[in-house]
mmCIF file of C-alpha atoms in Angstrom:
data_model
loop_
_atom_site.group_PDB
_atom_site.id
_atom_site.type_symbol
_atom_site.label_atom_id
_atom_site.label_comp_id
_atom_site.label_asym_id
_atom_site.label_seq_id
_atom_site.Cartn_x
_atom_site.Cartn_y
_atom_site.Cartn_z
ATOM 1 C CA UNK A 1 -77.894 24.909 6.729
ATOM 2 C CA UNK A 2 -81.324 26.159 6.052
ATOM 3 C CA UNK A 3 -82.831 23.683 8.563
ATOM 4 C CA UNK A 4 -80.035 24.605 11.104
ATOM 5 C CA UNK A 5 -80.999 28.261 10.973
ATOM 6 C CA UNK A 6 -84.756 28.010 11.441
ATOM 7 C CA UNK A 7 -83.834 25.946 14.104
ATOM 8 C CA UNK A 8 -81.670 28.532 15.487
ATOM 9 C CA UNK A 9 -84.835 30.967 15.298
ATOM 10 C CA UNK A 10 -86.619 28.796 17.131
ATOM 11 C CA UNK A 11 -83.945 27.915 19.939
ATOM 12 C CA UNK A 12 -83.825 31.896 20.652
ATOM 13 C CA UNK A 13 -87.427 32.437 20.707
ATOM 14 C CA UNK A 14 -87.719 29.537 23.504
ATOM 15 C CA UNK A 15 -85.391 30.860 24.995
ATOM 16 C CA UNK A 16 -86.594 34.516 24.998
ATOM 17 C CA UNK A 17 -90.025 32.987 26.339
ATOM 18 C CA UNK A 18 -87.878 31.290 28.906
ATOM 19 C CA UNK A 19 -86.111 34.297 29.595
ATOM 20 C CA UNK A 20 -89.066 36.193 30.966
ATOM 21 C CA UNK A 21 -89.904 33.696 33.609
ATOM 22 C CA UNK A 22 -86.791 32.866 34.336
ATOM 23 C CA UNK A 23 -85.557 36.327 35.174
ATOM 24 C CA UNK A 24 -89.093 37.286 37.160
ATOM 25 C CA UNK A 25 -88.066 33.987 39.158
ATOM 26 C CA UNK A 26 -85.064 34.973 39.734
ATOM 27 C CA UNK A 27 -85.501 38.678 41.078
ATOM 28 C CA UNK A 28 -88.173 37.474 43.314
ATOM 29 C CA UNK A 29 -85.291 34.708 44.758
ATOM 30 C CA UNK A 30 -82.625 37.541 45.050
ATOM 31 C CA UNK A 31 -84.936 39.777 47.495
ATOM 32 C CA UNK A 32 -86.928 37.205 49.216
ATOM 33 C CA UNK A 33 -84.865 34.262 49.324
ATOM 34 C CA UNK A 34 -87.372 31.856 48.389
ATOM 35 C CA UNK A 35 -88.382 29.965 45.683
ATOM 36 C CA UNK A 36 -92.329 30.407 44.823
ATOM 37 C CA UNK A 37 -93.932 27.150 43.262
ATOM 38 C CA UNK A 38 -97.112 29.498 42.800
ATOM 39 C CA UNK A 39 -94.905 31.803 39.981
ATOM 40 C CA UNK A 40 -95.960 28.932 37.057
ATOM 41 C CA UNK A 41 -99.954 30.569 37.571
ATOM 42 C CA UNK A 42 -99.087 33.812 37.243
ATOM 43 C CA UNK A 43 -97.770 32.906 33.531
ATOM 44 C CA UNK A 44 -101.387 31.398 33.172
ATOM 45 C CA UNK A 45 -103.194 33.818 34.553
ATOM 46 C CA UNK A 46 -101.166 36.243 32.546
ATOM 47 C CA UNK A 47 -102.474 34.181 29.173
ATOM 48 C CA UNK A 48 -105.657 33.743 29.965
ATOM 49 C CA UNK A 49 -106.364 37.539 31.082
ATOM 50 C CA UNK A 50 -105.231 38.552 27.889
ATOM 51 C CA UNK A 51 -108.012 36.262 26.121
ATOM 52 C CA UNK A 52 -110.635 37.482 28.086
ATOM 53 C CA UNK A 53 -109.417 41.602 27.927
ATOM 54 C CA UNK A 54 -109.491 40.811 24.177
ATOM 55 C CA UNK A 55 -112.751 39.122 23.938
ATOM 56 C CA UNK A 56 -114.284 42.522 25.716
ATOM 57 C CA UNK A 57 -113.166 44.425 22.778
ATOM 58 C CA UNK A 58 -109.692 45.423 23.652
ATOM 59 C CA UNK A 59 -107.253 45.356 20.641
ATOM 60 C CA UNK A 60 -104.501 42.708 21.540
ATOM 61 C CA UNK A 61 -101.347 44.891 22.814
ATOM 62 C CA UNK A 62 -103.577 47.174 25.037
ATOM 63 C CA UNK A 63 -105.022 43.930 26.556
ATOM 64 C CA UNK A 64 -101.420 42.523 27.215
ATOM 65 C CA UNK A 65 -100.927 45.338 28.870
ATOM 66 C CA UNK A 66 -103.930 45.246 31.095
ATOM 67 C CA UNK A 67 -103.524 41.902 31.823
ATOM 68 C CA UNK A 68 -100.172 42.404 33.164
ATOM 69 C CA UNK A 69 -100.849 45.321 35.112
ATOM 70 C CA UNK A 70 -103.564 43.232 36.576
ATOM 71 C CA UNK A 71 -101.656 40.284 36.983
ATOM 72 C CA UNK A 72 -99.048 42.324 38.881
ATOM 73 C CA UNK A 73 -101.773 43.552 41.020
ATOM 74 C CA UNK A 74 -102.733 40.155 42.067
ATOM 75 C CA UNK A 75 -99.117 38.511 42.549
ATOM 76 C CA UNK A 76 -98.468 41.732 45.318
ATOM 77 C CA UNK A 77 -101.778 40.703 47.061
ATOM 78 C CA UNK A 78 -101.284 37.326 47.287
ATOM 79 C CA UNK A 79 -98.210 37.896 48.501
ATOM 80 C CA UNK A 80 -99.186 40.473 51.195
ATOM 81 C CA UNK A 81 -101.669 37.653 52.072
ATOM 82 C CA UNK A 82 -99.623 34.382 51.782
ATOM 83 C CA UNK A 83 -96.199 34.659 51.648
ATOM 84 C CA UNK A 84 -95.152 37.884 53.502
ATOM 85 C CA UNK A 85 -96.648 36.992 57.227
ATOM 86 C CA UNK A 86 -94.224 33.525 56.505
ATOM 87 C CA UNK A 87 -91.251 35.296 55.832
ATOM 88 C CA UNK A 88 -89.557 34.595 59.021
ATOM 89 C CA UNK A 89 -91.068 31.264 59.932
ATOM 90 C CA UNK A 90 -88.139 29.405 57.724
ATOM 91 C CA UNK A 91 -88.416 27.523 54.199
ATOM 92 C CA UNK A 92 -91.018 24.918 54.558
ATOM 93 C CA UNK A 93 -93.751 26.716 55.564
ATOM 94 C CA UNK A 94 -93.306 28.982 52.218
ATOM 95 C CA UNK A 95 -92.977 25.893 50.378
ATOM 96 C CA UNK A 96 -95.737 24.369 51.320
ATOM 97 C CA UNK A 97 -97.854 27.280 50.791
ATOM 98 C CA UNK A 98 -96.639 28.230 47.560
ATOM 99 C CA UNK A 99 -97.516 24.763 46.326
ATOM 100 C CA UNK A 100 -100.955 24.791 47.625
ATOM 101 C CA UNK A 101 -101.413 28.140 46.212
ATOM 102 C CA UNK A 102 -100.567 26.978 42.938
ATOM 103 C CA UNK A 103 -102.958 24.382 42.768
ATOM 104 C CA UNK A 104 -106.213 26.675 44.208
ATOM 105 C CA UNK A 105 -105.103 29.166 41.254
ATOM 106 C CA UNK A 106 -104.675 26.398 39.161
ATOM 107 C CA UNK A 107 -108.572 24.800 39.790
ATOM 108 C CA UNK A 108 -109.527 28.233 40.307
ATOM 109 C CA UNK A 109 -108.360 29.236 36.046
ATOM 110 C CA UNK A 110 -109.634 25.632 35.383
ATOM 111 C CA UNK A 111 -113.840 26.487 36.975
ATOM 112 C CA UNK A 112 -113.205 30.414 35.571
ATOM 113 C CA UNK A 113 -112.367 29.499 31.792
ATOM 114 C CA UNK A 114 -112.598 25.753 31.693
ATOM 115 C CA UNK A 115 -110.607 22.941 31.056
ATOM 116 C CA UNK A 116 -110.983 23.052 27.570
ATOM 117 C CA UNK A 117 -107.774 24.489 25.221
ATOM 118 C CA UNK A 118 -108.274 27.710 23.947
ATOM 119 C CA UNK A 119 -106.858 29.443 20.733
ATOM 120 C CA UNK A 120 -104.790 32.790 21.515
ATOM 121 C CA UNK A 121 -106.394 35.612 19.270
ATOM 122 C CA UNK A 122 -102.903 36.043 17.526
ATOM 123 C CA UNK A 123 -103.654 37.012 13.721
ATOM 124 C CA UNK A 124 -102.628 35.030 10.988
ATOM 125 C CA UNK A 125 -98.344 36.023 9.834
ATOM 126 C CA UNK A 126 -97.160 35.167 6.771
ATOM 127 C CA UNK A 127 -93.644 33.719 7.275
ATOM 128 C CA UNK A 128 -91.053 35.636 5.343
ATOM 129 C CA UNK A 129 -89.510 33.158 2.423
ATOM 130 C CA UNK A 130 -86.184 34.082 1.941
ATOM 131 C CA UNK A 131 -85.374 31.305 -1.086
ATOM 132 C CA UNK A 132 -85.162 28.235 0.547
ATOM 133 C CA UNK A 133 -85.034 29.394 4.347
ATOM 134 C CA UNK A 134 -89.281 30.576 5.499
ATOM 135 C CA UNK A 135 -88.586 32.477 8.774
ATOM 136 C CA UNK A 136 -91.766 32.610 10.773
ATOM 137 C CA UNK A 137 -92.913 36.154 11.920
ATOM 138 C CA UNK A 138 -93.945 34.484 15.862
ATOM 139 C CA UNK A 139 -91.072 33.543 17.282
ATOM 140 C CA UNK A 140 -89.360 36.927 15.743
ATOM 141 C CA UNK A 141 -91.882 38.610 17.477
ATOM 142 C CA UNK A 142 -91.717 36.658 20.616
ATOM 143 C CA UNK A 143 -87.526 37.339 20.726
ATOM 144 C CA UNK A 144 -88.309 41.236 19.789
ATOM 145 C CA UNK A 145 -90.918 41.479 22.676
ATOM 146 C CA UNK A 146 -88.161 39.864 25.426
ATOM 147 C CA UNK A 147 -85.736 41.442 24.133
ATOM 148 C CA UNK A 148 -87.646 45.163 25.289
ATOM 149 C CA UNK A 149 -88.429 43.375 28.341
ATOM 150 C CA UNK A 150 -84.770 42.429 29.230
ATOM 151 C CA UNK A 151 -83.418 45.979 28.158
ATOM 152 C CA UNK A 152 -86.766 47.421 30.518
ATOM 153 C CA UNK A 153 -85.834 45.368 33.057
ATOM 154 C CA UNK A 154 -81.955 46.191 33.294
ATOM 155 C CA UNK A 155 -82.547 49.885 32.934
ATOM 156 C CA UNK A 156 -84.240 49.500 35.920
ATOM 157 C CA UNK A 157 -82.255 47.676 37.748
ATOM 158 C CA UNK A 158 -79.439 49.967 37.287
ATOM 159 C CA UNK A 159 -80.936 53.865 36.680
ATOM 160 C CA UNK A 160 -84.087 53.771 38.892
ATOM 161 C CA UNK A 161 -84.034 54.461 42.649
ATOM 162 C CA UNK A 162 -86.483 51.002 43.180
ATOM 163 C CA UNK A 163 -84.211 49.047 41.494
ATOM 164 C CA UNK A 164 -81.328 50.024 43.246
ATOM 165 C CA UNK A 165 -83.163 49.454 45.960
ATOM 166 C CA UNK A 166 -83.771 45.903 45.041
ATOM 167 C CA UNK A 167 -80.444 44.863 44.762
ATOM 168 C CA UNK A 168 -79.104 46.791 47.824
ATOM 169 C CA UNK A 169 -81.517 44.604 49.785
ATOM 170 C CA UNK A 170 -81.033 41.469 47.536
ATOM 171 C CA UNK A 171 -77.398 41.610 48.466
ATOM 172 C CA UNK A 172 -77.421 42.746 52.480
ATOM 173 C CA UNK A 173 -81.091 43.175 54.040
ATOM 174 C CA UNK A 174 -79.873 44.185 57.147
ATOM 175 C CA UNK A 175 -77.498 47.015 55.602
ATOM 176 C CA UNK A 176 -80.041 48.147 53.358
ATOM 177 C CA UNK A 177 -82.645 48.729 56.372
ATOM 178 C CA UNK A 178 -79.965 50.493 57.939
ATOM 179 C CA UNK A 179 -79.052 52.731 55.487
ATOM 180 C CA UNK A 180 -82.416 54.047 55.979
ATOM 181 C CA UNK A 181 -84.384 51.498 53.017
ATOM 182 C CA UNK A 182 -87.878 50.668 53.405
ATOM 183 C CA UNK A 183 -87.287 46.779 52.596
ATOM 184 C CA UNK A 184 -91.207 46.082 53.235
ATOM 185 C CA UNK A 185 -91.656 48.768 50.190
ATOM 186 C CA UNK A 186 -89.059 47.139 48.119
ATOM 187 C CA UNK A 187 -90.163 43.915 48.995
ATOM 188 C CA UNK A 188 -94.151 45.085 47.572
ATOM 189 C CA UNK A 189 -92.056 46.326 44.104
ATOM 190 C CA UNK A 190 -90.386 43.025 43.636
ATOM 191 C CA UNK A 191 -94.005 41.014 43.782
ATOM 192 C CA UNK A 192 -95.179 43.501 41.394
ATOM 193 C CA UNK A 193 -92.566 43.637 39.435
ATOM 194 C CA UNK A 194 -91.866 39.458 39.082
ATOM 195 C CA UNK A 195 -95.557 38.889 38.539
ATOM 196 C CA UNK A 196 -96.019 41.314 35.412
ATOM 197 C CA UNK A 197 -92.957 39.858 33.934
ATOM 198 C CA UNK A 198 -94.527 36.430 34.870
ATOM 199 C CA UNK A 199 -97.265 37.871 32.869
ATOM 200 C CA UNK A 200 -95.675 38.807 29.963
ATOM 201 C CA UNK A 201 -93.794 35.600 29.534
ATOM 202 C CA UNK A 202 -97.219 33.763 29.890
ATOM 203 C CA UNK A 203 -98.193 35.585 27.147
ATOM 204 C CA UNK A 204 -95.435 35.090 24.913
ATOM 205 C CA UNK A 205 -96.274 31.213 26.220
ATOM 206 C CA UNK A 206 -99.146 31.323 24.371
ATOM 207 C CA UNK A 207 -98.464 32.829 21.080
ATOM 208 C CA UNK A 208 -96.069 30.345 20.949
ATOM 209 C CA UNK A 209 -97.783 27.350 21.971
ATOM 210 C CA UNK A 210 -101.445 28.921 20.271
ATOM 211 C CA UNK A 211 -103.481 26.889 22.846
ATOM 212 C CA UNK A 212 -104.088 28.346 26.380
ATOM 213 C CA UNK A 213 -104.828 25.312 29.329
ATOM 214 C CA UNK A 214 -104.688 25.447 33.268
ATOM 215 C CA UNK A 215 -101.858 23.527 33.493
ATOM 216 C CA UNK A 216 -99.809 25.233 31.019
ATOM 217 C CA UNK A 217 -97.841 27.317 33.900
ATOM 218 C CA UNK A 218 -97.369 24.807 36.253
ATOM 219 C CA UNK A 219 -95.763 22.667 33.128
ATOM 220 C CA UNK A 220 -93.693 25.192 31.866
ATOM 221 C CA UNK A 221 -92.509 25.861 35.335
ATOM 222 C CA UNK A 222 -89.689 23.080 35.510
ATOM 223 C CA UNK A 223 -88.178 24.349 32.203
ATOM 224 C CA UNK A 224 -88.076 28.039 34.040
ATOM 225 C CA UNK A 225 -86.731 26.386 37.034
ATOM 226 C CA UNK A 226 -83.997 24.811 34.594
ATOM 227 C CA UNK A 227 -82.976 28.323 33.302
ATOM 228 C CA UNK A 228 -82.835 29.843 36.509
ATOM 229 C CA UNK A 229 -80.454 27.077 38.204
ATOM 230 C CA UNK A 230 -78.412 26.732 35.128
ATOM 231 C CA UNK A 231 -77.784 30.193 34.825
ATOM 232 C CA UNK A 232 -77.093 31.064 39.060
ATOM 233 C CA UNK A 233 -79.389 31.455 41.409
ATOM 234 C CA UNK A 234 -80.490 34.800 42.144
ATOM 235 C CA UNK A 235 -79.110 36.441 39.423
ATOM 236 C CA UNK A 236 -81.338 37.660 36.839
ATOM 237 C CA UNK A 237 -78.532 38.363 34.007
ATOM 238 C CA UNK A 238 -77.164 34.241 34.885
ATOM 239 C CA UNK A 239 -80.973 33.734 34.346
ATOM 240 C CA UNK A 240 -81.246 35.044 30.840
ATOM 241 C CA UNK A 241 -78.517 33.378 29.919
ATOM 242 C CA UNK A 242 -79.450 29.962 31.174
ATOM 243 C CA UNK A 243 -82.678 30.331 29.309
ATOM 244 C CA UNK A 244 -81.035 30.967 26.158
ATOM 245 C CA UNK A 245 -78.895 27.894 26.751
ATOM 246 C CA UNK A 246 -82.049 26.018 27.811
ATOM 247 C CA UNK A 247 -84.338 27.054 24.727
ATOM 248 C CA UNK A 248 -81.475 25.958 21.872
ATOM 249 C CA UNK A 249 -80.649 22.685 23.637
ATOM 250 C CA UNK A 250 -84.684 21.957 23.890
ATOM 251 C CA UNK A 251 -85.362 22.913 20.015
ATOM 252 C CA UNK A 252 -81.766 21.351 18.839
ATOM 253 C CA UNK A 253 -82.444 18.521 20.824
ATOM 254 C CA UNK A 254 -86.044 18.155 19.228
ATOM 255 C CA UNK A 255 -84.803 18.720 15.688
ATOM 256 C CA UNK A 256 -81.149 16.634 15.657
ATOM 257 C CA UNK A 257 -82.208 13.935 17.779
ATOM 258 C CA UNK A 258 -85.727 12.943 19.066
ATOM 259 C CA UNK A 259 -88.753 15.642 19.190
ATOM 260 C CA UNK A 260 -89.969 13.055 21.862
ATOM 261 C CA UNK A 261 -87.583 14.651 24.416
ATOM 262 C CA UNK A 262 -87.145 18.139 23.694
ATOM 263 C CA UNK A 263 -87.478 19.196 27.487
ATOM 264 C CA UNK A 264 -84.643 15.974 28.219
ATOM 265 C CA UNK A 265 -82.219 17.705 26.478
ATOM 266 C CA UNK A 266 -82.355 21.290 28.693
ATOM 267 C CA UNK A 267 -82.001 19.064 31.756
ATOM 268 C CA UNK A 268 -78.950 17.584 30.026
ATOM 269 C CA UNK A 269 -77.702 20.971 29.865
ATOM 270 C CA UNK A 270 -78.416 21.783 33.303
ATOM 271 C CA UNK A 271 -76.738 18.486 35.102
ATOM 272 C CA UNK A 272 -73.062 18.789 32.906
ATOM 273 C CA UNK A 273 -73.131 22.323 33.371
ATOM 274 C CA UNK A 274 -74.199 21.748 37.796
ATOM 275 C CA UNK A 275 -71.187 18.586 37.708
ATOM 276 C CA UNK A 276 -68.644 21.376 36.395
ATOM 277 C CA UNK A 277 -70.053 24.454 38.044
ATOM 278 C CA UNK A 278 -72.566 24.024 41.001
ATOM 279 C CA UNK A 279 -73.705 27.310 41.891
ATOM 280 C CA UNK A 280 -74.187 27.699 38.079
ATOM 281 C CA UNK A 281 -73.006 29.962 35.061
ATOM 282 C CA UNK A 282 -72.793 33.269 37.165
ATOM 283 C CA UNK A 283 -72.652 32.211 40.572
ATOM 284 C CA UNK A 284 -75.648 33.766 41.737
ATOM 285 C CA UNK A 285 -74.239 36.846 41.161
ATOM 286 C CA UNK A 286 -76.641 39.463 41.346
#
């Protein structure tokens, strides 16, 4: 039992960090209707931001939020630059791009900060021993922070003008612009607001894994992808839920079976649940 419930812990907080890119994924899809193989960076660049805001004196939740700000900042521009002129030219041409985007940001983290891992400036937590079951403060942490995220997120969603906005053009572009919407507008909140929760999970990324490296977006996007898939399409709520599903099958997997194939068993997950259900959980209901 005790092993079973530390497990548990750890399922939701891999999930929660899931969660966070899975859902940014996801509200980008449901307004652009594309799929950005650049998003995996952001969660870097959100890490490794951090680091540096940090190691110019910043205490660390004031640099989280600076580096997501920031972050934000930069995922609207590159869109403005890179994506938006494509948005009419079809899906390949935004594929293409957002894969070769990836990999500049990728090289351009690695010649910034090096290939070499480097240690998140988390401080040292005690786990709480409660008799035989030690619950580690991290991943409670990590669950607490999504968990304000999610709630953030579908606040706005449903009480603020923007995110109305967003899912009046996520679910008819052409009605929205004719009920007098500035799509372009909305279009410039959903980069921002994707890339700081990008951010955000990157950061959570790294306090769990404690080493930041280039690559560590790009690897963790597949596992995102997963969630997002597994959960609908499009819709962030299916999103969060296919992380969660995705973060206990990966740590269940690791500790009941083989901790060789922990990222085997969320892909497991994902093809019974696309055999029975191919549109996934919600449908791509937004």
């Amino acid at each position: 039992m005790t092993i079973f419930l530390q497990t548990l812990v750890f399922g939701l907080a891999t999930g929660a960090v899931i969660s966070l890119g899975a859902v940014g994924l996801s509200l980008s899809y449901g307004v652009t209707r594309f799929i950005n193989f650049s998003y995996g960076e952001l969660l870097t660049l959100g890490a490794y931001f951090t680091v540096l805001a940090v190691s110019l004196g910043m205490g660390l939740p004031l640099a989280v939020i600076v580096a997501t700000l920031v972050v934000g900042a930069i995922g609207t521009l590159l869109a403005k630059v890179f994506f938006d002129p494509l948005m009419n030219r079809g899906f390949l041409p935004l594929l293409v791009t957002s894969v070769g985007l990836a990999f500049v940001l990728q090289n351009l983290v690695r010649m910034l900060f090096g290939s070499t891992p480097i240690r998140f400036p988390l401080p040292l937590m005690r786990p709480w021993d409660l008799g035989e079951l030690f619950i580690p403060k991290i991943p409670v942490l990590v669950i607490v922070v999504a968990l304000g995220a999610m709630l953030a997120i579908h606040l706005m969603l449903h009480f603020s003008d923007v995110g109305k906005m967003m899912r009046a053009t996520s679910d008819n572009p052409d009605l929205a612009r004719a009920s007098g919407i500035f799509t372009g507008r909305v279009l410039s909140a959903t980069w921002f607001v994707s890339s700081l929760i990008a951010a955000l999970g990157g950061v959570l990324l790294a306090i769990t894994q404690i080493a930041l490296q280039p690559v560590m977006g790009w690897s963790f996007l597949l596992v995102v992808f997963a969630a997002v898939l597994l959960g609908g399409i499009g819709s962030p709520y299916g999103a969060m839920l296919g992380a969660l599903l995705v973060g206990l099958g990966i740590e269940f997997g690791t500790t009941y079976v083989s901790a060789d194939y922990g990222q085997a068993f969320a892909f497991l997950i994902l093809l019974l649940v696309l055999l029975l259900r191919p549109r996934g959980i919600m449908g791509g209901a937004a």
